[in-house]
Structures are given as C-alpha cells and as structure tokens.
Amino acid sequence: MIRISEQALPANGTVHIWSLSLDDPALDLPELLSDDEITRFAGLSHHKARSRFLRTRSALRLILESYVRCPANELTFIPGENGKPELATGPPKLRFNLSHSGHCFLLSVAAESDIGIDIEQIQANRDYAALARRFFTEEESSLIDSSDNDSLFYRMWVLKEAAVKARGMKLLAGLDRFECLLSEKGDLKIRDKLGCANDSDWSVRQWQAHEKFVASVMFKCPAAQFIDISLR
C-alpha cells in the first residue's frame, strides 16, 4: 500500500496539488471503499473503467487521510453546497477538488477558500469547432475556428471547468457563464460574464500536467501559492 505521511492543512493562500498515475497497481485497494463505492465499482463492466474508478477513490481516500487523521476506509463524503463533495468529519476548513483523465490524477487541497481543478487529455483530430459552437461563447468559438492548435480547445475547457467546479456549479449550467480571453502573448484569462464576483479575487494556474495533458486550477485567493506533491 502507498504510505503518505501526515500533512498539515495548507496555510491560508496556499494550495497543495497532488498528482499520481492511475496505472499504479499499488492503488488497487478495494478494502478502502465504502459500500456505495463498492456498488458503483461492481456496476462498471469495462475493465479499464473499473480499474480507474478503484484507483481514483483509493488515492483520494489515502491523501485525505493524511490531513484528517482518520482511517481512509472510514472517511465519509457528503454533498455540500450545490452538491460539491465534502468530508462529513475532519477540519471544517478543509477544501478539496478532484479531477482525472486517462492515467493522470490530480487533487487540490486548500483551507477555507473555494477551489476547482480540471485535467484533460488532448485528443487529436476531433471537430473542435463543432464542440466549441455547442459549449462555448461566440467569441471563444471564433478563437477556436482561427486556431490550428489542438491544445487551445482543451486549455479553454479545463480553465472553464475549473471555474465552474470552484463555485460548485453544474458543468453544463456554468460553461456559458465564464468566458476565456486570449492575450496577444497567447495567455488565457477568464472572466465571469455575470459579474457576480471580482475576477481579481481568484488565482489561476494553467500548466501542461503531462505529455498530451493540460490542467488548470482556480482558487479564491489573490496571489495564491501552489505547491506540487507528486506520488509518481
């Protein structure tokens, strides 16, 4: 079994970003799962989907165990505001958000402030223009139409999804609320079209998490510090 040393809750303004590979058989730990998770696991017919589900839930439990000093198999998840998962017990300030794609797993952990993270695997030869017209704003769709860079669509997607998840919103209901803007230098920024929050209150990190994977995290704190913790 993977062993993770006890972790202090991140200081205010700090985010821990955990990463690991879901190809690691050391995460095959069905004994850590709840009855509900076992039922969901058993209901998956595809071997790879079963493996990724088991390893994702095991990794989540092992990492959170290191913060809350509670055995991984005893952690209980409950829906918080807008259905965003929370721990039923543990430090009341603890905030976390999970994302995985392919073999890549990311978990962001912070204190007090809202947080959202997303990772996606870049897939070549997809009709990005059609996807953008369906899910993005007109301005974003125009950027996709004028670009021959496969990663731009995914960079926009992970940034928008991180923004939606940070606020605990349903994905399809929130994608149109946030709009990505491309600077002359090629950097992406995001704005809340409804103006319900000051965009400067949020810190954003965007990066290439692995070969052919892009990721983004949003944290409600200006000038946040992001600390990477790898279990690869």
mmCIF file of C-alpha atoms in Angstrom, residues 24-177:
data_model
loop_
_atom_site.group_PDB
_atom_site.id
_atom_site.type_symbol
_atom_site.label_atom_id
_atom_site.label_comp_id
_atom_site.label_asym_id
_atom_site.label_seq_id
_atom_site.Cartn_x
_atom_site.Cartn_y
_atom_site.Cartn_z
ATOM 1 C CA ASP A 24 -0.073 2.141 -10.382
ATOM 2 C CA PRO A 25 -1.384 -1.257 -9.158
ATOM 3 C CA ALA A 26 -0.460 -0.271 -5.594
ATOM 4 C CA LEU A 27 -3.742 1.673 -5.638
ATOM 5 C CA ASP A 28 -5.837 -1.485 -6.055
ATOM 6 C CA LEU A 29 -7.303 -1.194 -2.565
ATOM 7 C CA PRO A 30 -10.978 -2.207 -2.580
ATOM 8 C CA GLU A 31 -10.849 -2.539 1.208
ATOM 9 C CA LEU A 32 -10.752 1.268 1.433
ATOM 10 C CA LEU A 33 -14.027 1.824 -0.426
ATOM 11 C CA SER A 34 -17.416 2.498 1.130
ATOM 12 C CA ASP A 35 -20.423 0.277 0.446
ATOM 13 C CA ASP A 36 -21.716 2.847 -2.044
ATOM 14 C CA GLU A 37 -18.372 2.979 -3.861
ATOM 15 C CA ILE A 38 -18.223 -0.841 -3.963
ATOM 16 C CA THR A 39 -21.675 -0.863 -5.569
ATOM 17 C CA ARG A 40 -20.603 1.695 -8.158
ATOM 18 C CA PHE A 41 -17.378 -0.237 -8.788
ATOM 19 C CA ALA A 42 -19.267 -3.505 -9.281
ATOM 20 C CA GLY A 43 -21.634 -1.832 -11.731
ATOM 21 C CA LEU A 44 -18.827 -0.939 -14.148
ATOM 22 C CA SER A 45 -18.456 -3.507 -16.911
ATOM 23 C CA HIS A 46 -15.303 -2.241 -18.643
ATOM 24 C CA HIS A 47 -12.057 -3.419 -17.024
ATOM 25 C CA LYS A 48 -10.215 -0.123 -17.507
ATOM 26 C CA ALA A 49 -13.130 1.903 -16.135
ATOM 27 C CA ARG A 50 -13.282 -0.376 -13.071
ATOM 28 C CA SER A 51 -9.545 -0.057 -12.516
ATOM 29 C CA ARG A 52 -9.527 3.740 -12.871
ATOM 30 C CA PHE A 53 -12.512 4.115 -10.525
ATOM 31 C CA LEU A 54 -10.953 1.900 -7.843
ATOM 32 C CA ARG A 55 -7.579 3.626 -8.015
ATOM 33 C CA THR A 56 -9.088 7.129 -8.100
ATOM 34 C CA ARG A 57 -11.198 6.537 -4.994
ATOM 35 C CA SER A 58 -8.325 4.796 -3.193
ATOM 36 C CA ALA A 59 -5.929 7.665 -3.955
ATOM 37 C CA LEU A 60 -8.474 10.266 -2.832
ATOM 38 C CA ARG A 61 -9.016 8.466 0.460
ATOM 39 C CA LEU A 62 -5.303 7.920 1.140
ATOM 40 C CA ILE A 63 -4.428 11.564 0.525
ATOM 41 C CA LEU A 64 -7.301 12.988 2.566
ATOM 42 C CA GLU A 65 -6.495 10.543 5.364
ATOM 43 C CA SER A 66 -3.132 12.285 5.747
ATOM 44 C CA TYR A 67 -4.880 15.577 6.553
ATOM 45 C CA VAL A 68 -7.765 14.482 8.754
ATOM 46 C CA ARG A 69 -6.075 11.752 10.852
ATOM 47 C CA CYS A 70 -8.954 9.387 10.165
ATOM 48 C CA PRO A 71 -8.515 5.932 8.593
ATOM 49 C CA ALA A 72 -9.033 6.082 4.836
ATOM 50 C CA ASN A 73 -11.757 3.448 4.880
ATOM 51 C CA GLU A 74 -13.744 5.407 7.479
ATOM 52 C CA LEU A 75 -13.925 8.692 5.579
ATOM 53 C CA THR A 76 -17.477 9.684 4.699
ATOM 54 C CA PHE A 77 -18.302 12.047 1.844
ATOM 55 C CA ILE A 78 -21.428 14.192 1.878
ATOM 56 C CA PRO A 79 -22.822 16.695 -0.645
ATOM 57 C CA GLY A 80 -22.048 20.260 0.342
ATOM 58 C CA GLU A 81 -23.365 23.463 -1.155
ATOM 59 C CA ASN A 82 -24.633 22.819 -4.705
ATOM 60 C CA GLY A 83 -23.732 19.148 -4.297
ATOM 61 C CA LYS A 84 -19.949 19.616 -4.191
ATOM 62 C CA PRO A 85 -18.449 16.741 -2.131
ATOM 63 C CA GLU A 86 -17.213 17.440 1.379
ATOM 64 C CA LEU A 87 -15.979 15.307 4.244
ATOM 65 C CA ALA A 88 -18.531 14.615 6.957
ATOM 66 C CA THR A 89 -15.798 14.823 9.602
ATOM 67 C CA GLY A 90 -12.386 16.440 9.804
ATOM 68 C CA PRO A 91 -11.107 20.015 9.785
ATOM 69 C CA PRO A 92 -14.060 22.272 8.900
ATOM 70 C CA LYS A 93 -11.746 24.485 6.840
ATOM 71 C CA LEU A 94 -10.605 21.677 4.528
ATOM 72 C CA ARG A 95 -11.457 22.160 0.867
ATOM 73 C CA PHE A 96 -10.594 19.730 -1.911
ATOM 74 C CA ASN A 97 -11.368 19.054 -5.537
ATOM 75 C CA LEU A 98 -10.511 16.081 -7.730
ATOM 76 C CA SER A 99 -10.001 15.548 -11.441
ATOM 77 C CA HIS A 100 -8.662 12.711 -13.535
ATOM 78 C CA SER A 101 -8.236 11.956 -17.226
ATOM 79 C CA GLY A 102 -6.616 8.899 -18.736
ATOM 80 C CA HIS A 103 -3.916 7.760 -16.326
ATOM 81 C CA CYS A 104 -3.457 11.209 -14.739
ATOM 82 C CA PHE A 105 -4.923 12.052 -11.332
ATOM 83 C CA LEU A 106 -4.937 15.495 -9.699
ATOM 84 C CA LEU A 107 -6.254 16.502 -6.288
ATOM 85 C CA SER A 108 -6.191 20.072 -4.995
ATOM 86 C CA VAL A 109 -6.339 20.641 -1.233
ATOM 87 C CA ALA A 110 -6.698 24.018 0.469
ATOM 88 C CA ALA A 111 -8.100 25.711 3.564
ATOM 89 C CA GLU A 112 -11.282 27.787 3.763
ATOM 90 C CA SER A 113 -11.462 29.181 0.216
ATOM 91 C CA ASP A 114 -13.266 27.659 -2.760
ATOM 92 C CA ILE A 115 -11.192 25.643 -5.200
ATOM 93 C CA GLY A 116 -11.676 23.828 -8.508
ATOM 94 C CA ILE A 117 -9.315 21.767 -10.654
ATOM 95 C CA ASP A 118 -9.541 20.038 -14.023
ATOM 96 C CA ILE A 119 -7.283 17.977 -16.262
ATOM 97 C CA GLU A 120 -7.956 16.711 -19.766
ATOM 98 C CA GLN A 121 -6.071 14.553 -22.230
ATOM 99 C CA ILE A 122 -5.557 16.232 -25.601
ATOM 100 C CA GLN A 123 -7.098 14.138 -28.363
ATOM 101 C CA ALA A 124 -6.087 14.947 -31.916
ATOM 102 C CA ASN A 125 -8.353 15.030 -34.967
ATOM 103 C CA ARG A 126 -11.555 15.997 -33.204
ATOM 104 C CA ASP A 127 -14.044 18.531 -34.512
ATOM 105 C CA TYR A 128 -13.134 21.227 -32.004
ATOM 106 C CA ALA A 129 -15.076 23.886 -33.891
ATOM 107 C CA ALA A 130 -18.337 21.925 -33.507
ATOM 108 C CA LEU A 131 -17.668 21.308 -29.817
ATOM 109 C CA ALA A 132 -16.895 24.986 -29.282
ATOM 110 C CA ARG A 133 -20.116 26.066 -31.003
ATOM 111 C CA ARG A 134 -22.047 23.739 -28.703
ATOM 112 C CA PHE A 135 -20.437 24.607 -25.367
ATOM 113 C CA PHE A 136 -18.536 27.901 -25.747
ATOM 114 C CA THR A 137 -19.415 31.537 -26.348
ATOM 115 C CA GLU A 138 -19.345 33.031 -29.839
ATOM 116 C CA GLU A 139 -16.073 34.812 -29.098
ATOM 117 C CA GLU A 140 -14.448 31.597 -27.874
ATOM 118 C CA SER A 141 -15.739 29.691 -30.887
ATOM 119 C CA SER A 142 -14.167 32.282 -33.170
ATOM 120 C CA LEU A 143 -10.812 31.781 -31.442
ATOM 121 C CA ILE A 144 -11.061 28.024 -31.958
ATOM 122 C CA ASP A 145 -12.034 28.483 -35.627
ATOM 123 C CA SER A 146 -8.995 30.671 -36.270
ATOM 124 C CA SER A 147 -6.528 28.366 -34.490
ATOM 125 C CA ASP A 148 -4.740 25.272 -35.755
ATOM 126 C CA ASN A 149 -3.526 24.403 -32.264
ATOM 127 C CA ASP A 150 -5.255 21.291 -30.889
ATOM 128 C CA SER A 151 -4.416 22.260 -27.320
ATOM 129 C CA LEU A 152 -6.294 25.602 -27.357
ATOM 130 C CA PHE A 153 -9.714 23.975 -27.047
ATOM 131 C CA TYR A 154 -8.544 21.879 -24.106
ATOM 132 C CA ARG A 155 -6.798 24.799 -22.430
ATOM 133 C CA MET A 156 -10.077 26.710 -22.582
ATOM 134 C CA TRP A 157 -12.088 23.718 -21.407
ATOM 135 C CA VAL A 158 -10.010 22.996 -18.303
ATOM 136 C CA LEU A 159 -9.955 26.670 -17.350
ATOM 137 C CA LYS A 160 -13.724 26.986 -17.682
ATOM 138 C CA GLU A 161 -14.386 23.702 -15.883
ATOM 139 C CA ALA A 162 -12.061 24.666 -13.025
ATOM 140 C CA ALA A 163 -14.014 27.924 -12.672
ATOM 141 C CA VAL A 164 -17.329 26.061 -12.639
ATOM 142 C CA LYS A 165 -16.125 23.450 -10.136
ATOM 143 C CA ALA A 166 -14.625 26.075 -7.835
ATOM 144 C CA ARG A 167 -18.061 27.608 -7.460
ATOM 145 C CA GLY A 168 -19.784 24.251 -7.021
ATOM 146 C CA MET A 169 -21.912 24.685 -10.130
ATOM 147 C CA LYS A 170 -23.208 22.056 -12.530
ATOM 148 C CA LEU A 171 -20.878 21.877 -15.533
ATOM 149 C CA LEU A 172 -23.290 22.465 -18.409
ATOM 150 C CA ALA A 173 -25.080 25.196 -16.478
ATOM 151 C CA GLY A 174 -21.829 27.052 -15.859
ATOM 152 C CA LEU A 175 -19.800 26.737 -19.061
ATOM 153 C CA ASP A 176 -21.535 29.660 -20.732
ATOM 154 C CA ARG A 177 -21.169 31.897 -17.674
#
